[in-house]
Each structure stands twice: as structure tokens, then as C-alpha cells.
CSV table of C-alpha atoms in Angstrom, one decimal:
chain,number,residue,atom,x,y,z
A,4,UNK,CA,-98.7,57.1,-131.1
A,5,UNK,CA,-97.3,58.3,-134.6
A,6,UNK,CA,-94.4,56.9,-136.1
A,7,UNK,CA,-92.2,58.9,-138.8
A,8,UNK,CA,-92.4,57.1,-142.4
A,9,UNK,CA,-90.1,58.8,-144.5
A,10,UNK,CA,-86.7,58.4,-145.1
A,11,UNK,CA,-83.6,59.4,-147.3
A,12,UNK,CA,-80.2,58.7,-148.2
A,13,UNK,CA,-77.6,61.3,-148.5
A,14,UNK,CA,-74.9,61.5,-151.9
A,15,UNK,CA,-71.2,60.7,-151.2
A,16,UNK,CA,-69.1,62.8,-153.5
A,17,UNK,CA,-65.1,63.5,-153.0
A,18,UNK,CA,-64.2,67.2,-151.4
A,19,UNK,CA,-63.7,70.3,-153.3
A,20,UNK,CA,-60.5,70.9,-154.1
A,21,UNK,CA,-60.6,91.9,-151.0
A,22,UNK,CA,-60.1,94.3,-149.2
A,23,UNK,CA,-58.3,94.6,-146.1
A,24,UNK,CA,-58.9,97.4,-143.4
A,25,UNK,CA,-56.2,98.4,-141.2
A,26,UNK,CA,-56.5,100.5,-138.8
A,27,UNK,CA,-53.3,103.4,-138.2
A,28,UNK,CA,-51.7,102.5,-135.7
A,29,UNK,CA,-53.2,99.2,-133.9
A,30,UNK,CA,-52.9,97.1,-137.1
A,31,UNK,CA,-56.4,95.4,-136.5
A,32,UNK,CA,-57.3,93.6,-139.1
A,33,UNK,CA,-61.5,94.0,-139.5
A,34,UNK,CA,-63.9,91.7,-141.5
A,35,UNK,CA,-65.7,92.8,-144.8
A,36,UNK,CA,-69.7,92.0,-144.8
A,37,UNK,CA,-70.1,90.2,-148.1
A,38,UNK,CA,-73.6,90.4,-149.8
A,39,UNK,CA,-74.7,87.3,-151.2
A,40,UNK,CA,-75.4,89.0,-154.5
A,41,UNK,CA,-78.8,86.8,-154.6
A,42,UNK,CA,-82.1,88.6,-153.7
A,43,UNK,CA,-84.6,88.3,-150.9
A,44,UNK,CA,-88.2,87.1,-151.7
A,45,UNK,CA,-91.1,89.4,-150.8
A,46,UNK,CA,-94.3,87.5,-149.5
A,47,UNK,CA,-96.2,88.6,-152.6
A,48,UNK,CA,-93.3,87.2,-155.0
A,49,UNK,CA,-93.5,84.3,-152.6
A,50,UNK,CA,-97.6,84.1,-152.4
A,51,UNK,CA,-97.4,83.9,-156.4
A,52,UNK,CA,-94.8,81.1,-156.8
A,53,UNK,CA,-96.8,79.2,-154.5
A,54,UNK,CA,-100.0,79.5,-156.3
A,55,UNK,CA,-98.0,78.9,-159.7
A,56,UNK,CA,-95.9,75.8,-158.0
A,57,UNK,CA,-97.1,74.2,-155.2
A,58,UNK,CA,-100.9,74.5,-155.3
A,59,UNK,CA,-100.9,71.0,-157.0
A,60,UNK,CA,-98.4,69.5,-155.1
A,61,UNK,CA,-100.5,67.0,-153.1
A,62,UNK,CA,-101.6,65.3,-156.2
A,63,UNK,CA,-101.0,61.8,-156.5
A,64,UNK,CA,-98.8,60.3,-159.1
A,65,UNK,CA,-99.5,58.8,-162.3
A,66,UNK,CA,-97.6,56.3,-164.9
A,67,UNK,CA,-98.1,56.3,-168.3
A,68,UNK,CA,-96.9,52.9,-168.4
A,69,UNK,CA,-96.6,51.1,-164.4
A,70,UNK,CA,-92.9,49.8,-163.5
A,71,UNK,CA,-92.1,46.4,-161.9
A,72,UNK,CA,-89.4,46.1,-159.2
A,73,UNK,CA,-89.5,42.0,-160.0
A,74,UNK,CA,-89.0,39.9,-162.8
A,75,UNK,CA,-89.6,40.4,-165.5
A,76,UNK,CA,-88.6,44.3,-164.8
A,77,UNK,CA,-90.1,47.4,-166.1
A,78,UNK,CA,-88.6,50.6,-165.5
A,79,UNK,CA,-91.9,52.6,-166.3
A,80,UNK,CA,-92.6,56.0,-167.4
A,81,UNK,CA,-94.1,58.5,-165.0
A,82,UNK,CA,-96.9,61.0,-166.6
A,83,UNK,CA,-95.4,64.3,-168.0
A,84,UNK,CA,-98.1,65.8,-165.2
A,85,UNK,CA,-96.7,64.5,-162.1
A,86,UNK,CA,-93.0,65.0,-163.3
A,87,UNK,CA,-93.9,68.5,-163.8
A,88,UNK,CA,-94.9,68.5,-160.4
A,89,UNK,CA,-91.8,67.2,-159.4
A,90,UNK,CA,-89.8,70.0,-161.2
A,91,UNK,CA,-92.1,73.1,-160.0
A,92,UNK,CA,-91.2,71.9,-156.4
A,93,UNK,CA,-87.6,71.9,-157.2
A,94,UNK,CA,-87.8,75.2,-158.7
A,95,UNK,CA,-89.7,76.5,-156.1
A,96,UNK,CA,-87.0,76.0,-153.2
A,97,UNK,CA,-84.3,77.0,-155.3
A,98,UNK,CA,-86.5,80.3,-156.0
A,99,UNK,CA,-87.0,80.9,-152.5
A,100,UNK,CA,-83.5,81.1,-152.0
A,101,UNK,CA,-82.7,83.6,-154.4
A,102,UNK,CA,-81.9,81.3,-157.7
A,103,UNK,CA,-83.3,81.3,-160.6
A,104,UNK,CA,-86.3,78.7,-160.7
A,105,UNK,CA,-85.5,77.7,-164.1
A,106,UNK,CA,-84.6,73.8,-164.1
A,107,UNK,CA,-86.0,71.7,-166.6
A,108,UNK,CA,-86.6,68.3,-167.3
A,109,UNK,CA,-84.4,66.0,-169.1
A,110,UNK,CA,-85.7,63.1,-171.2
A,111,UNK,CA,-82.5,60.9,-170.6
A,112,UNK,CA,-81.9,61.7,-166.8
A,113,UNK,CA,-85.9,61.2,-166.6
A,114,UNK,CA,-85.8,57.5,-168.0
A,115,UNK,CA,-81.9,57.0,-166.0
A,116,UNK,CA,-83.7,57.9,-162.7
A,117,UNK,CA,-86.8,55.6,-163.6
A,118,UNK,CA,-84.5,52.8,-164.2
A,119,UNK,CA,-82.8,54.2,-160.5
A,120,UNK,CA,-86.1,54.2,-158.6
A,121,UNK,CA,-86.8,50.3,-159.9
A,122,UNK,CA,-83.4,49.1,-158.9
A,123,UNK,CA,-83.1,51.0,-155.4
A,124,UNK,CA,-86.3,49.2,-154.9
A,125,UNK,CA,-85.0,45.8,-154.6
A,126,UNK,CA,-83.0,45.7,-151.7
A,127,UNK,CA,-81.9,48.2,-149.5
A,128,UNK,CA,-81.8,52.4,-149.7
A,129,UNK,CA,-78.1,52.8,-150.9
A,130,UNK,CA,-76.2,54.6,-153.6
A,131,UNK,CA,-74.1,51.1,-154.4
A,132,UNK,CA,-77.0,48.7,-155.0
A,133,UNK,CA,-76.3,44.6,-155.8
A,134,UNK,CA,-77.8,43.8,-158.7
A,135,UNK,CA,-80.6,40.9,-158.1
A,136,UNK,CA,-79.9,37.5,-160.1
A,137,UNK,CA,-82.7,37.7,-162.2
A,138,UNK,CA,-82.7,41.5,-163.8
A,139,UNK,CA,-80.9,42.2,-167.0
A,140,UNK,CA,-77.4,43.4,-166.6
A,141,UNK,CA,-77.9,46.6,-168.7
A,142,UNK,CA,-81.3,47.6,-167.0
A,143,UNK,CA,-79.1,47.4,-164.1
A,144,UNK,CA,-75.8,49.2,-165.3
A,145,UNK,CA,-78.6,52.1,-166.1
A,146,UNK,CA,-80.1,52.0,-162.7
A,147,UNK,CA,-77.1,52.0,-161.3
A,148,UNK,CA,-75.6,54.8,-162.9
A,149,UNK,CA,-78.9,56.4,-161.4
A,150,UNK,CA,-78.2,55.6,-158.0
A,151,UNK,CA,-74.5,56.6,-157.8
A,152,UNK,CA,-75.8,60.1,-158.9
A,153,UNK,CA,-78.9,60.5,-157.5
A,154,UNK,CA,-80.7,62.0,-154.0
A,155,UNK,CA,-82.7,58.9,-152.9
A,156,UNK,CA,-85.4,59.0,-150.6
A,157,UNK,CA,-87.6,55.7,-149.7
A,158,UNK,CA,-91.3,55.8,-148.0
A,159,UNK,CA,-94.0,53.6,-146.5
A,160,UNK,CA,-96.9,55.2,-147.8
A,161,UNK,CA,-97.2,56.5,-151.7
A,162,UNK,CA,-99.7,59.2,-151.1
A,163,UNK,CA,-99.5,62.3,-153.2
A,164,UNK,CA,-96.6,62.8,-155.3
A,165,UNK,CA,-93.5,60.8,-154.2
A,166,UNK,CA,-91.0,63.0,-156.0
A,167,UNK,CA,-92.6,65.9,-154.3
A,168,UNK,CA,-92.3,64.8,-150.9
A,169,UNK,CA,-88.6,63.6,-151.4
A,170,UNK,CA,-87.9,67.3,-152.7
A,171,UNK,CA,-89.5,68.7,-149.1
A,172,UNK,CA,-87.6,65.7,-147.3
A,173,UNK,CA,-84.4,67.0,-149.1
A,174,UNK,CA,-84.8,70.3,-148.1
A,175,UNK,CA,-85.5,69.5,-144.7
A,176,UNK,CA,-82.4,67.0,-144.8
A,177,UNK,CA,-82.1,67.7,-140.9
A,178,UNK,CA,-82.3,64.4,-139.4
A,179,UNK,CA,-79.3,62.7,-137.4
A,180,UNK,CA,-77.9,61.4,-140.4
A,181,UNK,CA,-77.8,64.0,-142.8
A,182,UNK,CA,-78.1,67.2,-140.7
A,183,UNK,CA,-74.0,67.6,-140.6
A,184,UNK,CA,-73.8,68.0,-144.4
A,185,UNK,CA,-77.2,69.0,-145.5
A,186,UNK,CA,-76.0,66.8,-148.9
A,187,UNK,CA,-79.3,66.6,-150.0
A,188,UNK,CA,-80.3,70.3,-149.6
A,189,UNK,CA,-77.3,71.6,-151.6
A,190,UNK,CA,-77.3,69.7,-154.8
A,191,UNK,CA,-80.9,70.8,-155.2
A,192,UNK,CA,-79.3,74.5,-154.2
A,193,UNK,CA,-76.5,73.9,-156.5
A,194,UNK,CA,-75.8,76.9,-158.9
A,195,UNK,CA,-74.5,74.8,-161.5
A,196,UNK,CA,-77.3,72.4,-161.7
A,197,UNK,CA,-79.6,73.3,-164.8
A,198,UNK,CA,-81.0,69.6,-165.9
A,199,UNK,CA,-82.9,67.2,-163.9
A,200,UNK,CA,-84.5,64.0,-163.8
A,201,UNK,CA,-87.0,62.1,-161.2
A,202,UNK,CA,-88.0,58.3,-160.9
A,203,UNK,CA,-90.5,56.6,-158.4
A,204,UNK,CA,-91.4,52.7,-158.0
A,205,UNK,CA,-92.7,50.4,-155.7
A,206,UNK,CA,-92.6,47.1,-154.2
A,207,UNK,CA,-94.7,44.5,-151.7
A,208,UNK,CA,-93.2,45.0,-148.9
A,209,UNK,CA,-95.3,45.0,-145.5
A,210,UNK,CA,-91.7,45.5,-143.1
A,211,UNK,CA,-90.2,48.1,-144.3
A,212,UNK,CA,-90.4,51.4,-147.1
A,213,UNK,CA,-92.3,50.1,-150.4
A,214,UNK,CA,-92.1,52.9,-152.2
A,215,UNK,CA,-88.7,54.4,-153.5
A,216,UNK,CA,-87.9,57.9,-155.5
A,217,UNK,CA,-84.8,59.2,-157.3
A,218,UNK,CA,-83.8,62.7,-158.2
A,219,UNK,CA,-80.9,63.1,-160.9
A,220,UNK,CA,-79.0,66.3,-159.1
A,221,UNK,CA,-75.5,65.9,-160.3
A,222,UNK,CA,-75.5,67.9,-163.8
A,223,UNK,CA,-73.4,71.0,-164.5
A,224,UNK,CA,-74.7,71.8,-168.1
A,225,UNK,CA,-76.0,75.8,-166.4
A,226,UNK,CA,-74.0,77.7,-169.4
A,227,UNK,CA,-71.9,80.7,-167.6
A,228,UNK,CA,-70.3,81.2,-164.4
A,229,UNK,CA,-72.4,81.4,-161.2
A,230,UNK,CA,-72.4,84.8,-160.6
A,231,UNK,CA,-73.2,84.7,-156.2
A,232,UNK,CA,-71.0,84.6,-153.2
A,233,UNK,CA,-73.4,82.1,-151.1
A,234,UNK,CA,-77.1,81.4,-150.9
A,235,UNK,CA,-79.1,80.8,-147.7
A,236,UNK,CA,-81.7,78.8,-146.7
A,237,UNK,CA,-83.7,79.8,-145.3
A,238,UNK,CA,-83.2,83.1,-147.1
A,239,UNK,CA,-82.7,86.4,-145.8
A,240,UNK,CA,-86.3,88.4,-146.4
A,241,UNK,CA,-89.5,87.3,-146.3
A,242,UNK,CA,-89.6,83.3,-145.9
A,243,UNK,CA,-92.3,81.2,-145.8
A,244,UNK,CA,-93.3,79.0,-142.7
A,245,UNK,CA,-94.7,75.9,-145.2
A,246,UNK,CA,-91.0,75.7,-146.4
A,247,UNK,CA,-89.2,75.3,-143.3
A,248,UNK,CA,-89.7,74.2,-139.6
A,249,UNK,CA,-88.2,75.2,-136.0
A,250,UNK,CA,-86.1,71.4,-136.0
A,251,UNK,CA,-84.6,72.4,-139.3
A,252,UNK,CA,-81.2,73.2,-139.9
A,253,UNK,CA,-80.4,76.3,-141.3
A,254,UNK,CA,-77.6,76.8,-143.7
A,255,UNK,CA,-75.3,79.3,-145.8
A,256,UNK,CA,-73.8,77.6,-148.8
A,257,UNK,CA,-70.8,79.2,-149.9
A,258,UNK,CA,-69.3,79.9,-153.4
A,259,UNK,CA,-65.6,78.2,-152.8
A,260,UNK,CA,-64.5,80.7,-155.8
A,261,UNK,CA,-65.1,83.8,-153.5
A,262,UNK,CA,-64.2,82.2,-150.1
A,263,UNK,CA,-61.4,80.0,-148.7
A,264,UNK,CA,-62.2,77.1,-146.7
A,265,UNK,CA,-63.6,77.4,-143.6
A,266,UNK,CA,-63.1,75.7,-140.5
A,267,UNK,CA,-65.1,74.8,-137.9
A,268,UNK,CA,-62.9,76.0,-134.7
A,269,UNK,CA,-62.9,79.6,-136.9
A,270,UNK,CA,-66.0,80.3,-137.7
A,271,UNK,CA,-68.9,81.3,-135.4
A,272,UNK,CA,-73.0,82.1,-135.8
A,273,UNK,CA,-75.0,84.8,-133.5
A,274,UNK,CA,-78.6,84.8,-134.1
A,275,UNK,CA,-81.0,87.8,-132.5
A,276,UNK,CA,-84.7,86.9,-132.3
A,277,UNK,CA,-85.6,90.7,-132.8
A,278,UNK,CA,-89.1,89.6,-130.7
A,279,UNK,CA,-87.7,89.1,-127.5
A,280,UNK,CA,-83.9,89.9,-128.3
A,281,UNK,CA,-83.0,86.2,-127.5
A,282,UNK,CA,-79.9,85.7,-128.7
A,283,UNK,CA,-77.7,82.0,-129.7
A,284,UNK,CA,-74.3,82.1,-130.2
A,285,UNK,CA,-73.0,79.0,-132.1
A,286,UNK,CA,-69.9,77.6,-132.5
A,287,UNK,CA,-67.1,74.5,-132.5
A,288,UNK,CA,-67.9,74.7,-128.6
A,289,UNK,CA,-71.6,73.7,-129.5
A,290,UNK,CA,-72.3,70.0,-128.8
A,291,UNK,CA,-74.2,68.5,-131.5
A,292,UNK,CA,-77.3,67.1,-130.2
A,293,UNK,CA,-79.5,64.6,-132.3
A,294,UNK,CA,-82.4,65.9,-130.4
A,295,UNK,CA,-84.0,68.2,-132.7
A,296,UNK,CA,-84.9,70.8,-130.3
A,297,UNK,CA,-80.9,71.5,-129.4
A,298,UNK,CA,-78.3,73.4,-131.0
A,299,UNK,CA,-76.2,72.1,-133.9
A,300,UNK,CA,-73.2,73.9,-135.5
A,301,UNK,CA,-71.0,72.4,-138.3
A,302,UNK,CA,-69.1,73.6,-141.1
A,303,UNK,CA,-68.8,70.8,-143.9
A,304,UNK,CA,-66.1,71.5,-146.6
A,305,UNK,CA,-67.3,68.4,-148.9
A,306,UNK,CA,-68.1,68.8,-152.2
A,307,UNK,CA,-71.9,68.4,-152.1
A,308,UNK,CA,-73.8,71.2,-154.7
A,309,UNK,CA,-70.2,72.2,-155.1
A,310,UNK,CA,-69.9,74.2,-152.3
A,311,UNK,CA,-68.9,74.7,-148.7
A,312,UNK,CA,-71.9,75.5,-145.8
A,313,UNK,CA,-72.0,76.5,-142.8
A,314,UNK,CA,-74.7,74.5,-140.8
A,315,UNK,CA,-76.5,75.9,-137.7
A,316,UNK,CA,-79.7,75.4,-135.6
A,317,UNK,CA,-80.6,77.3,-132.7
A,318,UNK,CA,-82.0,75.6,-129.7
A,319,UNK,CA,-85.6,75.3,-127.7
A,320,UNK,CA,-87.4,77.2,-131.0
A,321,UNK,CA,-90.2,75.4,-130.4
A,322,UNK,CA,-92.0,76.6,-133.4
A,323,UNK,CA,-92.3,79.6,-136.0
A,324,UNK,CA,-94.9,81.8,-136.0
A,325,UNK,CA,-96.0,84.9,-138.0
A,326,UNK,CA,-93.7,87.8,-138.1
A,327,UNK,CA,-91.1,85.7,-136.4
A,328,UNK,CA,-88.1,87.7,-137.0
A,329,UNK,CA,-83.9,86.6,-136.8
A,330,UNK,CA,-81.3,88.5,-137.4
A,331,UNK,CA,-77.8,86.1,-138.7
A,332,UNK,CA,-74.3,87.3,-138.4
A,333,UNK,CA,-71.4,84.6,-139.5
A,334,UNK,CA,-68.3,85.3,-138.6
A,335,UNK,CA,-64.5,83.4,-138.8
A,336,UNK,CA,-64.6,83.4,-142.5
A,337,UNK,CA,-61.9,84.2,-145.2
A,338,UNK,CA,-62.2,85.3,-148.9
A,339,UNK,CA,-59.8,83.3,-151.2
A,340,UNK,CA,-57.1,86.3,-150.8
A,341,UNK,CA,-57.1,86.1,-147.3
A,342,UNK,CA,-58.9,88.9,-146.0
A,343,UNK,CA,-61.5,88.5,-143.4
A,344,UNK,CA,-65.2,88.4,-144.2
A,345,UNK,CA,-68.8,88.1,-142.4
A,346,UNK,CA,-72.1,87.1,-143.3
A,347,UNK,CA,-74.8,89.3,-142.0
A,348,UNK,CA,-78.7,89.0,-142.8
A,349,UNK,CA,-82.2,89.1,-141.7
A,350,UNK,CA,-84.8,86.3,-142.1
A,351,UNK,CA,-88.7,87.0,-141.3
A,352,UNK,CA,-91.1,84.0,-141.4
A,353,UNK,CA,-94.8,84.7,-142.4
A,354,UNK,CA,-97.7,82.4,-143.7
A,355,UNK,CA,-98.5,81.7,-147.4
A,356,UNK,CA,-101.7,83.3,-147.8
A,357,UNK,CA,-104.4,80.8,-148.9
A,358,UNK,CA,-106.2,83.7,-150.8
A,359,UNK,CA,-103.2,83.8,-153.0
A,360,UNK,CA,-103.0,80.2,-154.1
A,361,UNK,CA,-105.0,78.7,-157.4
A,362,UNK,CA,-107.6,76.1,-156.8
A,363,UNK,CA,-106.7,72.6,-156.9
A,364,UNK,CA,-108.9,70.2,-158.9
A,365,UNK,CA,-109.3,67.2,-157.5
A,366,UNK,CA,-108.3,64.3,-159.4
A,367,UNK,CA,-110.9,62.1,-159.0
A,368,UNK,CA,-113.7,64.9,-159.7
A,369,UNK,CA,-112.5,67.3,-162.0
A,370,UNK,CA,-115.1,69.9,-162.0
A,371,UNK,CA,-115.5,69.9,-158.5
A,372,UNK,CA,-114.1,73.2,-156.6
A,373,UNK,CA,-112.0,71.7,-153.2
A,374,UNK,CA,-113.7,75.0,-151.5
A,375,UNK,CA,-117.5,74.0,-152.2
A,376,UNK,CA,-120.3,73.9,-149.1
A,377,UNK,CA,-119.1,70.2,-148.5
A,378,UNK,CA,-116.2,71.2,-146.5
A,379,UNK,CA,-116.0,73.3,-144.2
A,380,UNK,CA,-112.5,73.9,-142.3
A,381,UNK,CA,-112.0,75.9,-138.8
A,382,UNK,CA,-115.8,75.9,-138.3
A,383,UNK,CA,-116.5,76.2,-134.8
A,384,UNK,CA,-117.4,73.4,-132.8
A,385,UNK,CA,-120.7,72.1,-133.0
A,386,UNK,CA,-123.1,71.4,-129.8
A,387,UNK,CA,-120.8,73.6,-127.3
A,388,UNK,CA,-118.3,70.9,-127.3
A,389,UNK,CA,-115.3,71.1,-124.8
A,390,UNK,CA,-112.0,72.3,-126.3
A,391,UNK,CA,-110.0,69.3,-126.5
A,392,UNK,CA,-106.7,68.8,-123.8
A,393,UNK,CA,-103.1,69.6,-125.6
A,394,UNK,CA,-101.8,66.7,-127.3
A,395,UNK,CA,-105.0,65.4,-128.3
A,396,UNK,CA,-106.5,64.5,-131.9
A,397,UNK,CA,-110.4,63.4,-132.2
A,398,UNK,CA,-111.6,62.3,-135.3
A,399,UNK,CA,-115.2,61.5,-135.9
A,400,UNK,CA,-116.8,59.7,-139.1
A,401,UNK,CA,-121.0,59.5,-138.7
A,402,UNK,CA,-122.8,57.5,-140.4
A,403,UNK,CA,-124.0,60.4,-142.4
A,404,UNK,CA,-120.5,60.3,-144.3
A,405,UNK,CA,-119.1,63.7,-142.5
A,406,UNK,CA,-115.7,63.7,-141.3
A,407,UNK,CA,-115.1,66.0,-138.0
A,408,UNK,CA,-111.6,66.2,-136.9
A,409,UNK,CA,-110.6,68.6,-133.9
A,410,UNK,CA,-107.7,69.0,-131.8
A,411,UNK,CA,-105.2,70.8,-130.0
A,412,UNK,CA,-101.6,70.9,-130.2
A,413,UNK,CA,-99.8,73.9,-128.8
A,414,UNK,CA,-96.6,72.9,-130.3
A,415,UNK,CA,-97.8,73.3,-133.7
A,416,UNK,CA,-99.6,76.5,-133.1
A,417,UNK,CA,-100.0,78.6,-136.4
A,418,UNK,CA,-98.8,76.0,-137.8
A,419,UNK,CA,-100.7,74.1,-141.5
A,420,UNK,CA,-101.8,70.6,-141.2
A,421,UNK,CA,-102.7,68.6,-144.4
A,422,UNK,CA,-105.0,65.8,-144.5
A,423,UNK,CA,-105.5,63.8,-147.6
A,424,UNK,CA,-108.4,61.7,-147.5
A,425,UNK,CA,-108.6,58.4,-149.3
A,426,UNK,CA,-111.1,55.7,-149.1
A,427,UNK,CA,-110.7,52.2,-147.4
A,428,UNK,CA,-108.1,49.5,-148.1
A,429,UNK,CA,-106.8,48.0,-149.8
A,430,UNK,CA,-107.4,50.3,-152.9
A,431,UNK,CA,-107.1,53.4,-150.8
A,432,UNK,CA,-108.8,55.3,-153.8
A,433,UNK,CA,-107.8,59.2,-153.2
A,434,UNK,CA,-110.5,61.5,-152.6
A,435,UNK,CA,-109.3,65.0,-151.5
A,436,UNK,CA,-106.9,66.9,-149.9
A,437,UNK,CA,-108.0,69.9,-147.0
A,438,UNK,CA,-106.0,72.1,-145.3
A,439,UNK,CA,-106.4,73.7,-142.0
A,440,UNK,CA,-104.2,76.3,-140.0
A,441,UNK,CA,-103.9,75.7,-136.1
A,442,UNK,CA,-104.8,79.1,-134.4
A,443,UNK,CA,-103.1,80.8,-131.9
A,444,UNK,CA,-103.7,78.5,-129.0
A,445,UNK,CA,-103.2,75.2,-131.5
A,446,UNK,CA,-106.8,74.7,-131.7
A,447,UNK,CA,-108.3,73.4,-134.8
A,448,UNK,CA,-111.4,72.1,-136.7
A,449,UNK,CA,-112.3,70.5,-139.9
A,450,UNK,CA,-115.6,69.3,-140.9
A,451,UNK,CA,-115.9,67.7,-144.3
A,452,UNK,CA,-119.5,66.5,-145.7
A,453,UNK,CA,-120.8,63.5,-148.2
A,454,UNK,CA,-117.6,61.4,-148.6
A,455,UNK,CA,-119.7,58.7,-149.6
A,456,UNK,CA,-117.7,56.0,-148.4
A,457,UNK,CA,-118.0,53.2,-145.7
A,458,UNK,CA,-114.4,53.7,-144.1
A,459,UNK,CA,-111.5,55.9,-144.5
A,460,UNK,CA,-107.6,56.0,-144.5
A,461,UNK,CA,-106.5,59.8,-143.7
A,462,UNK,CA,-102.7,60.6,-144.3
A,463,UNK,CA,-102.1,64.0,-141.6
A,464,UNK,CA,-98.9,65.9,-142.8
A,465,UNK,CA,-97.6,68.8,-140.4
A,466,UNK,CA,-96.5,71.9,-142.5
A,467,UNK,CA,-92.6,71.6,-143.5
A,468,UNK,CA,-92.2,67.9,-142.3
A,469,UNK,CA,-90.9,65.0,-144.4
A,470,UNK,CA,-93.2,62.2,-143.3
A,471,UNK,CA,-97.0,61.6,-142.9
A,472,UNK,CA,-99.1,60.1,-140.1
A,473,UNK,CA,-101.8,57.4,-141.1
A,474,UNK,CA,-104.8,57.6,-139.5
A,475,UNK,CA,-107.8,54.8,-139.9
A,476,UNK,CA,-111.3,55.9,-139.4
A,477,UNK,CA,-113.9,53.4,-139.6
A,478,UNK,CA,-117.7,54.5,-139.9
A,479,UNK,CA,-119.7,55.7,-137.0
A,480,UNK,CA,-116.5,56.0,-135.1
A,481,UNK,CA,-115.2,58.3,-132.8
A,482,UNK,CA,-111.8,58.0,-131.6
A,483,UNK,CA,-109.4,60.4,-129.8
A,484,UNK,CA,-105.3,60.3,-130.5
A,485,UNK,CA,-102.7,61.4,-128.6
A,486,UNK,CA,-100.1,63.5,-130.6
A,487,UNK,CA,-96.9,63.7,-129.0
């Protein structure tokens, strides 16, 4: 019943141009284990950064000057608050991977990105847009420059901060069009990146995506030579389920100053789940399926993010749960001096602790506390209601303006759902965002009181996914949806 609502376009670029241990008497060469030289993060550190950088990520984007995607064209200006939200999200994902979360906004790149967002919103999502006949040449030239040097994103809805949602989509990057290269992810994780810029624009189009975002990612102004051997996503050590899901591709981004160009036929990945010792061995013989539940393997040596990448995904991994731990070993690598090398690490998934998050202020009511008595997430079902069957989600909006949502979705056990509640169309005024965490059996309930509007438009997002689902909810409604 629900359909994905977000798309991203990859960014094309040109390809990038020890110790040997000898066992006496056999001349057998073993591979040296190489450390990343980047840190893993602890749960405490990640919780703190989530509270600092991600707790306000769902607040709607605002403009100090609205853009216009039709003549007379106006680039517009995104508010400093919304730009900072996007910057914090980018820094959070870099921090998770062991890089410094110290990207900065560049005013000229923001201006360029804003022109780019308007230009790409006039046609199809492409890095090489056509110039509209009524667009001034200087406006188009700056926008086209942005389109050719940015990650691009398009969506059917503009709920929340589109630039933040685009970053979440870029870091996923595991759809059929992007999984073989993970170009968006690798640009964001480029060790050379320092300055970024963001743009957002919309157009009136009911048959295609109407909202567009650009992120300038090809800056190389970071001073000094990056000191790393490789970066990982998800990283070694603790890693939050909120930033990764089972259908996403894993990746190791290799420093080309350290590693020789890897070969798909030589590289192999072994993954062992510590709970049941289930083992996956992935390599060139694996068929690369577009089915997100199937295994995937590829080695990409194009120049995205100025590094090589080993890309892999275990099959039949339906969900990730608190405490799931995986030991990963990547073999078949070589250093630039020709010596054999391998990578070994352990990743343990956990759920961000809500108690460590700073409260998020409702932008429509700055004095309100999102956890006031009007909101009671995960409360027991009232009146002895039966538990819903698997795949079912029920929405009730009663005459006293109380929203009740409950469901059973076993495939999403222990995952977090976000419900962004808006008023009725066409204005869809933002009201608030509520989060619930499904229990170990995939069950949840949410009650929100005193909403004080006749009808609702609710946008549901699953933790770690790049798109949202819209559920219209009329007054006095009682509707059950089937969720595949």
C-alpha cells in the first residue's frame, strides 16, 4: 500500500589514477592486518553526538528568501538554522565513521547550491540539466556548476528538513542505481572534504518529485594529508541502528595512497554473526541482486570521495537488533608496495538511548515540551483491545482530537518509527513529531491528545530509511493499513 517517496542521483567523476612475511622453507606470503588509523566510537560518545547534532533533525526547513523555480527565477536563501541542521547531520555521519566531524558551511557554496537546487527543479534530476529558455544565462551557469559538483536528491514531500533527509539518503545509497558505487556516501566521507554548501527548492508538479536538494561535496580544501588507511561504514565498535538498517550495503573506503587498486576477482569478505555464528562469504562469484534481502558484493575503483571501495551486504538479514555483533574480515587486498594486506574488525549495533537526547522544541509552540502529558507513546492498549495481526497498523482519530496509532510489524522489531503530524491540506501546517520504538515482537502504540485540528496528514518514517509514507487521517476515522 505504501510507496517510496525519495530519489537520489549519483555523481559521476573520473577514476583515480610493508611488510612481507616469508615462512622459511615454503616461501608462503601471509597478509598483514592493517588498522584503519581512525577511532571507533563508544555508545556514550554517539549518544552525546546524537543529542547534540541530530535531535532537531526533523524540524521543517525555513527560508529567509523563498526560491522560485519559474520565471522570474529566484535562488532564495535557506535560513541559518536549517543550514546548520544539515551541517550537523553531515558531521554526525562523518563522526560515526571515525572522521573528524568538523565540516563548515561556505557562503559561496551555499549560494551556488541554492542556484543548483532551482535549476535541477526545472526538469529531470540530472547532473547535466538543460537550460530553460526563459532562465538568465548567468543564473543557469551557476546552477549548472552546482549540479555537476553536488550530490542531488528529489522527494515527493517537503516534510522536515529536506537537506537533512537527503544526507540520510546519501548515506544509505543502497538502491539499485547506487549500490554498486555508493558514490554519495563516499563523497560525504571524503577525508579531503572541509567546506560544504546546501540548497533546497520546490516546484508545482503532482506527477513527479516536487522538492529538490543539492549538497556541494567536491571541496578539497582540508589542510594537510589525511592520516588514515581506510574508513568504514558502519564503523568498527559501537554503531547506532538509527543510522543503519539491514538492507543497506556495508563499505570500506580505502586510501589509494596506502592500497593498490583492488580487484573484484581477488577480494573476499567474510562476515560472522556472533550470536549464532552464522557466516557469510562474499566475493566475485556472488550474484548482485537488486533485492534488498539478497547478498551483494562489488569493488569500485572510481574516484568517488577520492578513494576505492569494497561494497558488500549479507543476505537474509531481516533486521538489526540491540546487541547484534558482526566480525568482518576483508582479504585479497594489496598495499602499494605489492605486499598482501587484510582488514579485520568487529561492529556491534545498539539503539540510541533517548534519555541522552536533548529535548526538541516544537517550532510552532516554542514553549511546549514534546514529552508533555498530551503525548503518551508506547502506552498499553486501552479497553483490552486485541493485539493486531502482523503487517497491520491502525490509525484512530477521535472526536476529542486524540490520535491513537498501534500496530504489529515483526520485521521491524526494536526499530524506531517517527510520526510527523501535520494539519489538513493544503497548508499541512506542521504540528509535532513523535517517535516510538517497536518492542521485541514488533508491537507498538502511540497516543497523542489535544491536536485541535479537523484532519491530519501523518508522515511515517522508519529509522534508517530515506523515504517517508503519508497517511491521511480524517476526523472520527478508524482505518487499518496493511504494511508490507
